[in-house]
Amino acid sequence: MYHFVWIPKYRHKDFMEPYRTTMKAIIKKIGYDYDIEIVELEIPEDHIHMVIRSIPKQSPSDVMQIVKSITAREFFRIYPEIKKKYFWGAKLWTQSYFVETIGNANKKQLENMFKISFESPRVCQRLNNLRNWNYEKIKSLYIRIS
């Protein structure tokens, strides 16, 4: 299993309703079409968290390439006004993303792992350095895993 985090270009806070629901539907359809089991998907305003289980021959970079390219194309097809207003470079996502392996954990194990990792100041500092995110904001996302 892999945990992915990625952000939109220019860090726009675009994922309010109805955009959030649309993006979730697009990602879930990609999962269905490409045999990627989406274990957890959370979309705050300005980034996406996704935990997946995929077939062994799919590398994390392949998964991210598939997800980013299809979501951008479909999202802009459905909402062309967003492309014109915020994404003048015609790209929805930045080139970067964060990925980590989390083994074959079940939901309870994921919850415990995230709880323990967010209690560690070193992990929190590393996440803050990677994405310049607020610790409490990140922690609140994982507390909602049920």
mmCIF file of N, CA and C in Angstrom:
data_model
loop_
_atom_site.group_PDB
_atom_site.id
_atom_site.type_symbol
_atom_site.label_atom_id
_atom_site.label_comp_id
_atom_site.label_asym_id
_atom_site.label_seq_id
_atom_site.Cartn_x
_atom_site.Cartn_y
_atom_site.Cartn_z
ATOM 1 N N MET A 1 0.845 -1.181 0.000
ATOM 2 C CA MET A 1 0.000 0.000 0.000
ATOM 3 C C MET A 1 0.882 1.232 0.000
ATOM 4 N N TYR A 2 0.356 2.265 -0.612
ATOM 5 C CA TYR A 2 1.086 3.525 -0.720
ATOM 6 C C TYR A 2 0.198 4.687 -0.271
ATOM 7 N N HIS A 3 0.851 5.649 0.340
ATOM 8 C CA HIS A 3 0.187 6.890 0.731
ATOM 9 C C HIS A 3 0.745 7.996 -0.166
ATOM 10 N N PHE A 4 -0.141 8.668 -0.908
ATOM 11 C CA PHE A 4 0.245 9.753 -1.804
ATOM 12 C C PHE A 4 -0.329 11.070 -1.287
ATOM 13 N N VAL A 5 0.430 12.137 -1.495
ATOM 14 C CA VAL A 5 -0.057 13.500 -1.237
ATOM 15 C C VAL A 5 0.432 14.357 -2.395
ATOM 16 N N TRP A 6 -0.474 15.146 -2.987
ATOM 17 C CA TRP A 6 -0.057 16.066 -4.041
ATOM 18 C C TRP A 6 -0.924 17.312 -4.016
ATOM 19 N N ILE A 7 -0.417 18.366 -4.676
ATOM 20 C CA ILE A 7 -1.068 19.678 -4.590
ATOM 21 C C ILE A 7 -1.337 20.240 -5.986
ATOM 22 N N PRO A 8 -2.326 21.128 -6.082
ATOM 23 C CA PRO A 8 -2.565 21.791 -7.368
ATOM 24 C C PRO A 8 -1.515 22.864 -7.638
ATOM 25 N N LYS A 9 -1.341 23.167 -8.894
ATOM 26 C CA LYS A 9 -0.406 24.213 -9.314
ATOM 27 C C LYS A 9 -0.800 25.531 -8.650
ATOM 28 N N TYR A 10 0.182 26.290 -8.264
ATOM 29 C CA TYR A 10 0.003 27.599 -7.619
ATOM 30 C C TYR A 10 -0.692 27.492 -6.261
ATOM 31 N N ARG A 11 -0.856 26.301 -5.758
ATOM 32 C CA ARG A 11 -1.446 26.025 -4.435
ATOM 33 C C ARG A 11 -2.814 26.701 -4.242
ATOM 34 N N HIS A 12 -3.594 26.746 -5.314
ATOM 35 C CA HIS A 12 -4.931 27.321 -5.230
ATOM 36 C C HIS A 12 -5.825 26.448 -4.350
ATOM 37 N N LYS A 13 -6.704 27.083 -3.622
ATOM 38 C CA LYS A 13 -7.665 26.379 -2.776
ATOM 39 C C LYS A 13 -8.935 26.141 -3.586
ATOM 40 N N ASP A 14 -8.861 25.187 -4.500
ATOM 41 C CA ASP A 14 -9.937 24.963 -5.459
ATOM 42 C C ASP A 14 -10.918 23.874 -5.079
ATOM 43 N N PHE A 15 -10.585 23.039 -4.147
ATOM 44 C CA PHE A 15 -11.405 21.854 -3.931
ATOM 45 C C PHE A 15 -12.493 22.064 -2.889
ATOM 46 N N MET A 16 -13.351 23.032 -3.192
ATOM 47 C CA MET A 16 -14.586 23.230 -2.430
ATOM 48 C C MET A 16 -15.663 22.432 -3.160
ATOM 49 N N GLU A 17 -16.841 22.355 -2.587
ATOM 50 C CA GLU A 17 -17.938 21.700 -3.298
ATOM 51 C C GLU A 17 -18.396 22.604 -4.434
ATOM 52 N N PRO A 18 -18.768 22.115 -5.561
ATOM 53 C CA PRO A 18 -18.926 20.725 -6.002
ATOM 54 C C PRO A 18 -17.653 20.126 -6.587
ATOM 55 N N TYR A 19 -16.562 20.895 -6.613
ATOM 56 C CA TYR A 19 -15.327 20.410 -7.229
ATOM 57 C C TYR A 19 -14.755 19.200 -6.490
ATOM 58 N N ARG A 20 -14.857 19.214 -5.166
ATOM 59 C CA ARG A 20 -14.326 18.111 -4.361
ATOM 60 C C ARG A 20 -15.023 16.799 -4.708
ATOM 61 N N THR A 21 -16.333 16.828 -4.787
ATOM 62 C CA THR A 21 -17.102 15.627 -5.108
ATOM 63 C C THR A 21 -16.759 15.115 -6.508
ATOM 64 N N THR A 22 -16.619 16.029 -7.443
ATOM 65 C CA THR A 22 -16.262 15.655 -8.811
ATOM 66 C C THR A 22 -14.880 15.018 -8.845
ATOM 67 N N MET A 23 -13.922 15.620 -8.146
ATOM 68 C CA MET A 23 -12.561 15.082 -8.137
ATOM 69 C C MET A 23 -12.536 13.688 -7.512
ATOM 70 N N LYS A 24 -13.284 13.489 -6.433
ATOM 71 C CA LYS A 24 -13.355 12.157 -5.818
ATOM 72 C C LYS A 24 -13.921 11.135 -6.797
ATOM 73 N N ALA A 25 -14.962 11.516 -7.510
ATOM 74 C CA ALA A 25 -15.572 10.598 -8.478
ATOM 75 C C ALA A 25 -14.597 10.259 -9.599
ATOM 76 N N ILE A 26 -13.861 11.240 -10.080
ATOM 77 C CA ILE A 26 -12.885 10.994 -11.148
ATOM 78 C C ILE A 26 -11.801 10.031 -10.659
ATOM 79 N N ILE A 27 -11.283 10.269 -9.465
ATOM 80 C CA ILE A 27 -10.220 9.417 -8.928
ATOM 81 C C ILE A 27 -10.729 7.995 -8.686
ATOM 82 N N LYS A 28 -11.935 7.862 -8.175
ATOM 83 C CA LYS A 28 -12.488 6.524 -7.948
ATOM 84 C C LYS A 28 -12.699 5.773 -9.267
ATOM 85 N N LYS A 29 -13.108 6.485 -10.303
ATOM 86 C CA LYS A 29 -13.262 5.845 -11.618
ATOM 87 C C LYS A 29 -11.911 5.396 -12.167
ATOM 88 N N ILE A 30 -10.886 6.210 -11.978
ATOM 89 C CA ILE A 30 -9.536 5.820 -12.398
ATOM 90 C C ILE A 30 -9.119 4.550 -11.664
ATOM 91 N N GLY A 31 -9.392 4.502 -10.360
ATOM 92 C CA GLY A 31 -9.072 3.307 -9.588
ATOM 93 C C GLY A 31 -9.748 2.075 -10.155
ATOM 94 N N TYR A 32 -11.011 2.211 -10.492
ATOM 95 C CA TYR A 32 -11.762 1.092 -11.065
ATOM 96 C C TYR A 32 -11.187 0.682 -12.425
ATOM 97 N N ASP A 33 -10.905 1.655 -13.275
ATOM 98 C CA ASP A 33 -10.415 1.372 -14.630
ATOM 99 C C ASP A 33 -9.015 0.775 -14.661
ATOM 100 N N TYR A 34 -8.174 1.120 -13.688
ATOM 101 C CA TYR A 34 -6.767 0.699 -13.706
ATOM 102 C C TYR A 34 -6.414 -0.290 -12.590
ATOM 103 N N ASP A 35 -7.388 -0.931 -12.001
ATOM 104 C CA ASP A 35 -7.156 -1.909 -10.926
ATOM 105 C C ASP A 35 -6.327 -1.335 -9.777
ATOM 106 N N ILE A 36 -6.690 -0.141 -9.361
ATOM 107 C CA ILE A 36 -6.053 0.501 -8.212
ATOM 108 C C ILE A 36 -7.112 0.589 -7.126
ATOM 109 N N GLU A 37 -6.913 -0.130 -6.045
ATOM 110 C CA GLU A 37 -7.880 -0.085 -4.944
ATOM 111 C C GLU A 37 -7.618 1.158 -4.098
ATOM 112 N N ILE A 38 -8.572 2.052 -4.064
ATOM 113 C CA ILE A 38 -8.426 3.278 -3.281
ATOM 114 C C ILE A 38 -8.974 2.994 -1.887
ATOM 115 N N VAL A 39 -8.051 2.856 -0.949
ATOM 116 C CA VAL A 39 -8.405 2.518 0.430
ATOM 117 C C VAL A 39 -8.920 3.741 1.164
ATOM 118 N N GLU A 40 -8.259 4.864 0.953
ATOM 119 C CA GLU A 40 -8.632 6.107 1.630
ATOM 120 C C GLU A 40 -8.399 7.268 0.663
ATOM 121 N N LEU A 41 -9.341 8.195 0.633
ATOM 122 C CA LEU A 41 -9.218 9.372 -0.230
ATOM 123 C C LEU A 41 -9.789 10.565 0.515
ATOM 124 N N GLU A 42 -8.950 11.557 0.731
ATOM 125 C CA GLU A 42 -9.361 12.770 1.432
ATOM 126 C C GLU A 42 -8.926 13.968 0.605
ATOM 127 N N ILE A 43 -9.853 14.894 0.380
ATOM 128 C CA ILE A 43 -9.549 16.069 -0.439
ATOM 129 C C ILE A 43 -9.896 17.341 0.340
ATOM 130 N N PRO A 44 -8.906 17.891 1.051
ATOM 131 C CA PRO A 44 -9.105 19.221 1.641
ATOM 132 C C PRO A 44 -9.080 20.270 0.528
ATOM 133 N N GLU A 45 -9.056 21.544 0.896
ATOM 134 C CA GLU A 45 -9.161 22.616 -0.093
ATOM 135 C C GLU A 45 -7.985 22.690 -1.058
ATOM 136 N N ASP A 46 -6.773 22.380 -0.585
ATOM 137 C CA ASP A 46 -5.604 22.679 -1.410
ATOM 138 C C ASP A 46 -4.630 21.520 -1.622
ATOM 139 N N HIS A 47 -5.031 20.299 -1.356
ATOM 140 C CA HIS A 47 -4.194 19.142 -1.637
ATOM 141 C C HIS A 47 -5.025 17.868 -1.577
ATOM 142 N N ILE A 48 -4.416 16.750 -1.937
ATOM 143 C CA ILE A 48 -5.128 15.471 -1.937
ATOM 144 C C ILE A 48 -4.287 14.427 -1.217
ATOM 145 N N HIS A 49 -4.951 13.650 -0.360
ATOM 146 C CA HIS A 49 -4.344 12.496 0.295
ATOM 147 C C HIS A 49 -5.028 11.255 -0.252
ATOM 148 N N MET A 50 -4.235 10.260 -0.627
ATOM 149 C CA MET A 50 -4.816 9.037 -1.155
ATOM 150 C C MET A 50 -3.967 7.853 -0.687
ATOM 151 N N VAL A 51 -4.636 6.844 -0.143
ATOM 152 C CA VAL A 51 -3.984 5.584 0.213
ATOM 153 C C VAL A 51 -4.517 4.541 -0.758
ATOM 154 N N ILE A 52 -3.587 3.843 -1.420
ATOM 155 C CA ILE A 52 -4.000 2.880 -2.439
ATOM 156 C C ILE A 52 -3.348 1.515 -2.218
ATOM 157 N N ARG A 53 -3.963 0.532 -2.825
ATOM 158 C CA ARG A 53 -3.377 -0.803 -2.938
ATOM 159 C C ARG A 53 -3.474 -1.137 -4.424
ATOM 160 N N SER A 54 -2.353 -1.430 -5.052
ATOM 161 C CA SER A 54 -2.383 -1.692 -6.494
ATOM 162 C C SER A 54 -1.658 -2.991 -6.811
ATOM 163 N N ILE A 55 -1.753 -3.391 -8.068
ATOM 164 C CA ILE A 55 -1.080 -4.616 -8.480
ATOM 165 C C ILE A 55 0.430 -4.395 -8.425
ATOM 166 N N PRO A 56 1.202 -5.447 -8.150
ATOM 167 C CA PRO A 56 2.644 -5.284 -7.942
ATOM 168 C C PRO A 56 3.409 -4.689 -9.117
ATOM 169 N N LYS A 57 2.955 -4.909 -10.335
ATOM 170 C CA LYS A 57 3.727 -4.388 -11.470
ATOM 171 C C LYS A 57 3.515 -2.892 -11.713
ATOM 172 N N GLN A 58 2.598 -2.255 -10.980
ATOM 173 C CA GLN A 58 2.395 -0.810 -11.097
ATOM 174 C C GLN A 58 3.269 -0.089 -10.077
ATOM 175 N N SER A 59 4.191 0.697 -10.556
ATOM 176 C CA SER A 59 5.047 1.460 -9.646
ATOM 177 C C SER A 59 4.278 2.685 -9.146
ATOM 178 N N PRO A 60 4.688 3.241 -8.014
ATOM 179 C CA PRO A 60 4.023 4.456 -7.528
ATOM 180 C C PRO A 60 4.076 5.599 -8.541
ATOM 181 N N SER A 61 5.178 5.719 -9.260
ATOM 182 C CA SER A 61 5.266 6.800 -10.251
ATOM 183 C C SER A 61 4.292 6.577 -11.407
ATOM 184 N N ASP A 62 4.071 5.312 -11.791
ATOM 185 C CA ASP A 62 3.072 5.020 -12.826
ATOM 186 C C ASP A 62 1.676 5.387 -12.355
ATOM 187 N N VAL A 63 1.376 5.030 -11.116
ATOM 188 C CA VAL A 63 0.064 5.339 -10.546
ATOM 189 C C VAL A 63 -0.150 6.846 -10.540
ATOM 190 N N MET A 64 0.862 7.590 -10.087
ATOM 191 C CA MET A 64 0.714 9.046 -10.000
ATOM 192 C C MET A 64 0.587 9.661 -11.384
ATOM 193 N N GLN A 65 1.324 9.160 -12.357
ATOM 194 C CA GLN A 65 1.214 9.673 -13.721
ATOM 195 C C GLN A 65 -0.199 9.464 -14.263
ATOM 196 N N ILE A 66 -0.749 8.289 -14.032
ATOM 197 C CA ILE A 66 -2.104 7.983 -14.485
ATOM 198 C C ILE A 66 -3.114 8.899 -13.807
ATOM 199 N N VAL A 67 -3.025 8.984 -12.483
ATOM 200 C CA VAL A 67 -4.000 9.762 -11.718
ATOM 201 C C VAL A 67 -3.925 11.247 -12.069
ATOM 202 N N LYS A 68 -2.722 11.811 -12.083
ATOM 203 C CA LYS A 68 -2.595 13.241 -12.368
ATOM 204 C C LYS A 68 -3.047 13.599 -13.778
ATOM 205 N N SER A 69 -2.661 12.800 -14.751
ATOM 206 C CA SER A 69 -3.009 13.153 -16.133
ATOM 207 C C SER A 69 -4.514 13.054 -16.386
ATOM 208 N N ILE A 70 -5.122 11.976 -15.926
ATOM 209 C CA ILE A 70 -6.555 11.790 -16.185
ATOM 210 C C ILE A 70 -7.399 12.759 -15.368
ATOM 211 N N THR A 71 -7.033 12.984 -14.110
ATOM 212 C CA THR A 71 -7.822 13.923 -13.299
ATOM 213 C C THR A 71 -7.765 15.321 -13.890
ATOM 214 N N ALA A 72 -6.601 15.751 -14.340
ATOM 215 C CA ALA A 72 -6.484 17.097 -14.928
ATOM 216 C C ALA A 72 -7.342 17.212 -16.184
ATOM 217 N N ARG A 73 -7.223 16.242 -17.052
ATOM 218 C CA ARG A 73 -7.979 16.291 -18.313
ATOM 219 C C ARG A 73 -9.484 16.303 -18.051
ATOM 220 N N GLU A 74 -9.953 15.403 -17.196
ATOM 221 C CA GLU A 74 -11.390 15.302 -16.920
ATOM 222 C C GLU A 74 -11.908 16.504 -16.130
ATOM 223 N N PHE A 75 -11.127 16.959 -15.158
ATOM 224 C CA PHE A 75 -11.551 18.102 -14.346
ATOM 225 C C PHE A 75 -11.701 19.353 -15.214
ATOM 226 N N PHE A 76 -10.741 19.582 -16.094
ATOM 227 C CA PHE A 76 -10.821 20.749 -16.978
ATOM 228 C C PHE A 76 -11.909 20.594 -18.034
ATOM 229 N N ARG A 77 -12.213 19.369 -18.414
ATOM 230 C CA ARG A 77 -13.300 19.141 -19.365
ATOM 231 C C ARG A 77 -14.641 19.503 -18.723
ATOM 232 N N ILE A 78 -14.800 19.126 -17.454
ATOM 233 C CA ILE A 78 -16.056 19.385 -16.743
ATOM 234 C C ILE A 78 -16.160 20.854 -16.311
ATOM 235 N N TYR A 79 -15.036 21.433 -15.863
ATOM 236 C CA TYR A 79 -15.019 22.813 -15.363
ATOM 237 C C TYR A 79 -14.012 23.666 -16.135
ATOM 238 N N PRO A 80 -14.299 24.017 -17.386
ATOM 239 C CA PRO A 80 -13.330 24.808 -18.161
ATOM 240 C C PRO A 80 -13.101 26.205 -17.576
ATOM 241 N N GLU A 81 -14.073 26.726 -16.836
ATOM 242 C CA GLU A 81 -13.908 28.057 -16.253
ATOM 243 C C GLU A 81 -12.802 28.087 -15.197
ATOM 244 N N ILE A 82 -12.582 26.976 -14.499
ATOM 245 C CA ILE A 82 -11.510 26.888 -13.499
ATOM 246 C C ILE A 82 -10.154 26.989 -14.197
ATOM 247 N N LYS A 83 -10.036 26.341 -15.318
ATOM 248 C CA LYS A 83 -8.782 26.377 -16.080
ATOM 249 C C LYS A 83 -8.441 27.807 -16.480
ATOM 250 N N LYS A 84 -9.431 28.535 -16.955
ATOM 251 C CA LYS A 84 -9.196 29.907 -17.403
ATOM 252 C C LYS A 84 -8.923 30.855 -16.236
ATOM 253 N N LYS A 85 -9.600 30.624 -15.126
ATOM 254 C CA LYS A 85 -9.498 31.544 -13.994
ATOM 255 C C LYS A 85 -8.209 31.357 -13.193
ATOM 256 N N TYR A 86 -7.849 30.091 -12.875
ATOM 257 C CA TYR A 86 -6.736 29.831 -11.965
ATOM 258 C C TYR A 86 -5.502 29.207 -12.608
ATOM 259 N N PHE A 87 -5.683 28.412 -13.631
ATOM 260 C CA PHE A 87 -4.574 27.624 -14.163
ATOM 261 C C PHE A 87 -4.209 28.068 -15.565
ATOM 262 N N TRP A 88 -3.692 29.271 -15.657
ATOM 263 C CA TRP A 88 -3.384 29.849 -16.962
ATOM 264 C C TRP A 88 -2.274 29.082 -17.680
ATOM 265 N N GLY A 89 -1.506 28.263 -16.952
ATOM 266 C CA GLY A 89 -0.470 27.447 -17.584
ATOM 267 C C GLY A 89 -1.023 26.135 -18.102
ATOM 268 N N ALA A 90 -2.329 25.924 -17.989
ATOM 269 C CA ALA A 90 -3.020 24.729 -18.481
ATOM 270 C C ALA A 90 -2.606 23.453 -17.760
ATOM 271 N N LYS A 91 -2.066 23.564 -16.557
ATOM 272 C CA LYS A 91 -1.720 22.384 -15.770
ATOM 273 C C LYS A 91 -2.431 22.477 -14.427
ATOM 274 N N LEU A 92 -3.054 21.389 -14.035
ATOM 275 C CA LEU A 92 -3.769 21.364 -12.763
ATOM 276 C C LEU A 92 -2.822 21.077 -11.599
ATOM 277 N N TRP A 93 -1.862 20.189 -11.811
ATOM 278 C CA TRP A 93 -1.001 19.717 -10.721
ATOM 279 C C TRP A 93 0.438 20.209 -10.869
ATOM 280 N N THR A 94 1.123 20.297 -9.721
ATOM 281 C CA THR A 94 2.564 20.533 -9.765
ATOM 282 C C THR A 94 3.227 19.232 -10.214
ATOM 283 N N GLN A 95 4.502 19.288 -10.528
ATOM 284 C CA GLN A 95 5.213 18.076 -10.927
ATOM 285 C C GLN A 95 5.524 17.180 -9.738
ATOM 286 N N SER A 96 5.559 17.716 -8.549
ATOM 287 C CA SER A 96 5.977 16.955 -7.378
ATOM 288 C C SER A 96 4.809 16.254 -6.700
ATOM 289 N N TYR A 97 5.150 15.269 -5.894
ATOM 290 C CA TYR A 97 4.195 14.577 -5.035
ATOM 291 C C TYR A 97 4.974 13.870 -3.948
ATOM 292 N N PHE A 98 4.295 13.513 -2.882
ATOM 293 C CA PHE A 98 4.891 12.767 -1.778
ATOM 294 C C PHE A 98 4.300 11.370 -1.815
ATOM 295 N N VAL A 99 5.144 10.356 -1.649
ATOM 296 C CA VAL A 99 4.658 8.978 -1.579
ATOM 297 C C VAL A 99 5.472 8.232 -0.528
ATOM 298 N N GLU A 100 4.787 7.375 0.216
ATOM 299 C CA GLU A 100 5.454 6.510 1.178
ATOM 300 C C GLU A 100 4.763 5.161 1.171
ATOM 301 N N THR A 101 5.513 4.120 1.452
ATOM 302 C CA THR A 101 4.914 2.791 1.550
ATOM 303 C C THR A 101 4.381 2.615 2.963
ATOM 304 N N ILE A 102 3.281 1.909 3.066
ATOM 305 C CA ILE A 102 2.716 1.653 4.392
ATOM 306 C C ILE A 102 2.368 0.184 4.571
ATOM 307 N N GLY A 103 2.919 -0.682 3.736
ATOM 308 C CA GLY A 103 2.697 -2.113 3.883
ATOM 309 C C GLY A 103 1.258 -2.497 3.592
ATOM 310 N N ASN A 104 0.849 -3.636 4.073
ATOM 311 C CA ASN A 104 -0.519 -4.120 3.862
ATOM 312 C C ASN A 104 -1.335 -3.928 5.130
ATOM 313 N N ALA A 105 -1.461 -2.704 5.542
ATOM 314 C CA ALA A 105 -2.160 -2.375 6.781
ATOM 315 C C ALA A 105 -3.671 -2.339 6.553
ATOM 316 N N ASN A 106 -4.407 -2.686 7.620
ATOM 317 C CA ASN A 106 -5.860 -2.496 7.550
ATOM 318 C C ASN A 106 -6.178 -1.109 8.112
ATOM 319 N N LYS A 107 -7.456 -0.751 8.108
ATOM 320 C CA LYS A 107 -7.820 0.621 8.520
ATOM 321 C C LYS A 107 -7.419 0.911 9.963
ATOM 322 N N LYS A 108 -7.565 -0.054 10.846
ATOM 323 C CA LYS A 108 -7.197 0.160 12.251
ATOM 324 C C LYS A 108 -5.692 0.386 12.375
ATOM 325 N N GLN A 109 -4.915 -0.398 11.638
ATOM 326 C CA GLN A 109 -3.471 -0.223 11.665
ATOM 327 C C GLN A 109 -3.072 1.129 11.087
ATOM 328 N N LEU A 110 -3.745 1.554 10.010
ATOM 329 C CA LEU A 110 -3.467 2.869 9.435
ATOM 330 C C LEU A 110 -3.736 3.972 10.447
ATOM 331 N N GLU A 111 -4.858 3.847 11.128
ATOM 332 C CA GLU A 111 -5.226 4.854 12.129
ATOM 333 C C GLU A 111 -4.156 4.934 13.210
ATOM 334 N N ASN A 112 -3.718 3.774 13.708
ATOM 335 C CA ASN A 112 -2.686 3.751 14.751
ATOM 336 C C ASN A 112 -1.362 4.301 14.235
ATOM 337 N N MET A 113 -1.002 3.925 13.020
ATOM 338 C CA MET A 113 0.258 4.389 12.452
ATOM 339 C C MET A 113 0.269 5.909 12.316
ATOM 340 N N PHE A 114 -0.819 6.485 11.795
ATOM 341 C CA PHE A 114 -0.869 7.927 11.632
ATOM 342 C C PHE A 114 -0.894 8.627 12.984
ATOM 343 N N LYS A 115 -1.575 8.036 13.944
ATOM 344 C CA LYS A 115 -1.631 8.634 15.285
ATOM 345 C C LYS A 115 -0.232 8.678 15.893
ATOM 346 N N ILE A 116 0.497 7.561 15.798
ATOM 347 C CA ILE A 116 1.851 7.501 16.358
ATOM 348 C C ILE A 116 2.781 8.440 15.610
ATOM 349 N N SER A 117 2.705 8.442 14.277
ATOM 350 C CA SER A 117 3.628 9.264 13.501
ATOM 351 C C SER A 117 3.405 10.748 13.751
ATOM 352 N N PHE A 118 2.173 11.159 13.992
ATOM 353 C CA PHE A 118 1.919 12.574 14.224
ATOM 354 C C PHE A 118 2.266 13.008 15.636
ATOM 355 N N GLU A 119 2.518 12.037 16.514
ATOM 356 C CA GLU A 119 2.994 12.390 17.845
ATOM 357 C C GLU A 119 4.501 12.621 17.835
ATOM 358 N N SER A 120 5.164 12.192 16.789
ATOM 359 C CA SER A 120 6.609 12.352 16.678
ATOM 360 C C SER A 120 6.950 13.737 16.139
ATOM 361 N N PRO A 121 7.692 14.545 16.900
ATOM 362 C CA PRO A 121 8.054 15.881 16.416
ATOM 363 C C PRO A 121 8.901 15.829 15.139
ATOM 364 N N ARG A 122 9.745 14.799 15.004
ATOM 365 C CA ARG A 122 10.595 14.673 13.820
ATOM 366 C C ARG A 122 9.758 14.472 12.559
ATOM 367 N N VAL A 123 8.756 13.607 12.646
ATOM 368 C CA VAL A 123 7.886 13.358 11.492
ATOM 369 C C VAL A 123 7.111 14.616 11.149
ATOM 370 N N CYS A 124 6.598 15.267 12.166
ATOM 371 C CA CYS A 124 5.844 16.506 11.942
ATOM 372 C C CYS A 124 6.716 17.552 11.271
ATOM 373 N N GLN A 125 7.934 17.718 11.742
ATOM 374 C CA GLN A 125 8.837 18.711 11.161
ATOM 375 C C GLN A 125 9.155 18.364 9.713
ATOM 376 N N ARG A 126 9.360 17.085 9.440
ATOM 377 C CA ARG A 126 9.665 16.643 8.078
ATOM 378 C C ARG A 126 8.507 16.946 7.132
ATOM 379 N N LEU A 127 7.284 16.650 7.580
ATOM 380 C CA LEU A 127 6.118 16.949 6.754
ATOM 381 C C LEU A 127 5.966 18.450 6.537
ATOM 382 N N ASN A 128 6.193 19.208 7.577
ATOM 383 C CA ASN A 128 6.087 20.659 7.438
ATOM 384 C C ASN A 128 7.137 21.193 6.468
ATOM 385 N N ASN A 129 8.337 20.636 6.504
ATOM 386 C CA ASN A 129 9.378 21.072 5.580
ATOM 387 C C ASN A 129 9.048 20.681 4.151
ATOM 388 N N LEU A 130 8.496 19.476 3.966
ATOM 389 C CA LEU A 130 8.187 19.006 2.618
ATOM 390 C C LEU A 130 7.135 19.855 1.944
ATOM 391 N N ARG A 131 6.082 20.163 2.628
ATOM 392 C CA ARG A 131 4.953 20.828 1.992
ATOM 393 C C ARG A 131 4.607 22.167 2.617
ATOM 394 N N ASN A 132 5.340 22.543 3.657
ATOM 395 C CA ASN A 132 5.075 23.808 4.315
ATOM 396 C C ASN A 132 3.647 23.848 4.862
ATOM 397 N N TRP A 133 3.179 22.698 5.377
ATOM 398 C CA TRP A 133 1.826 22.597 5.900
ATOM 399 C C TRP A 133 1.803 22.815 7.394
ATOM 400 N N ASN A 134 0.672 23.161 7.891
ATOM 401 C CA ASN A 134 0.440 23.338 9.306
ATOM 402 C C ASN A 134 0.258 21.969 9.954
ATOM 403 N N TYR A 135 0.969 21.716 11.045
ATOM 404 C CA TYR A 135 0.918 20.427 11.739
ATOM 405 C C TYR A 135 -0.506 20.052 12.145
ATOM 406 N N GLU A 136 -1.240 20.971 12.723
ATOM 407 C CA GLU A 136 -2.594 20.667 13.188
ATOM 408 C C GLU A 136 -3.516 20.323 12.020
ATOM 409 N N LYS A 137 -3.320 20.980 10.896
ATOM 410 C CA LYS A 137 -4.130 20.711 9.712
ATOM 411 C C LYS A 137 -3.895 19.280 9.214
ATOM 412 N N ILE A 138 -2.633 18.877 9.137
ATOM 413 C CA ILE A 138 -2.290 17.529 8.685
ATOM 414 C C ILE A 138 -2.832 16.497 9.666
ATOM 415 N N LYS A 139 -2.605 16.737 10.939
ATOM 416 C CA LYS A 139 -3.036 15.792 11.967
ATOM 417 C C LYS A 139 -4.542 15.594 11.924
ATOM 418 N N SER A 140 -5.299 16.656 11.716
ATOM 419 C CA SER A 140 -6.759 16.559 11.694
ATOM 420 C C SER A 140 -7.256 15.692 10.544
ATOM 421 N N LEU A 141 -6.531 15.662 9.444
ATOM 422 C CA LEU A 141 -6.925 14.838 8.304
ATOM 423 C C LEU A 141 -6.893 13.357 8.662
ATOM 424 N N TYR A 142 -5.881 12.940 9.395
ATOM 425 C CA TYR A 142 -5.730 11.526 9.703
ATOM 426 C C TYR A 142 -6.539 11.075 10.900
ATOM 427 N N ILE A 143 -6.917 11.980 11.719
ATOM 428 C CA ILE A 143 -7.766 11.623 12.847
ATOM 429 C C ILE A 143 -9.132 11.186 12.349
ATOM 430 N N ARG A 144 -9.531 11.678 11.157
ATOM 431 C CA ARG A 144 -10.847 11.339 10.595
ATOM 432 C C ARG A 144 -10.891 9.949 9.979
ATOM 433 N N ILE A 145 -9.758 9.249 9.881
ATOM 434 C CA ILE A 145 -9.779 7.893 9.324
ATOM 435 C C ILE A 145 -10.574 6.999 10.263
ATOM 436 N N SER A 146 -11.551 6.317 9.705
ATOM 437 C CA SER A 146 -12.357 5.455 10.575
ATOM 438 C C SER A 146 -12.525 4.085 9.964
#
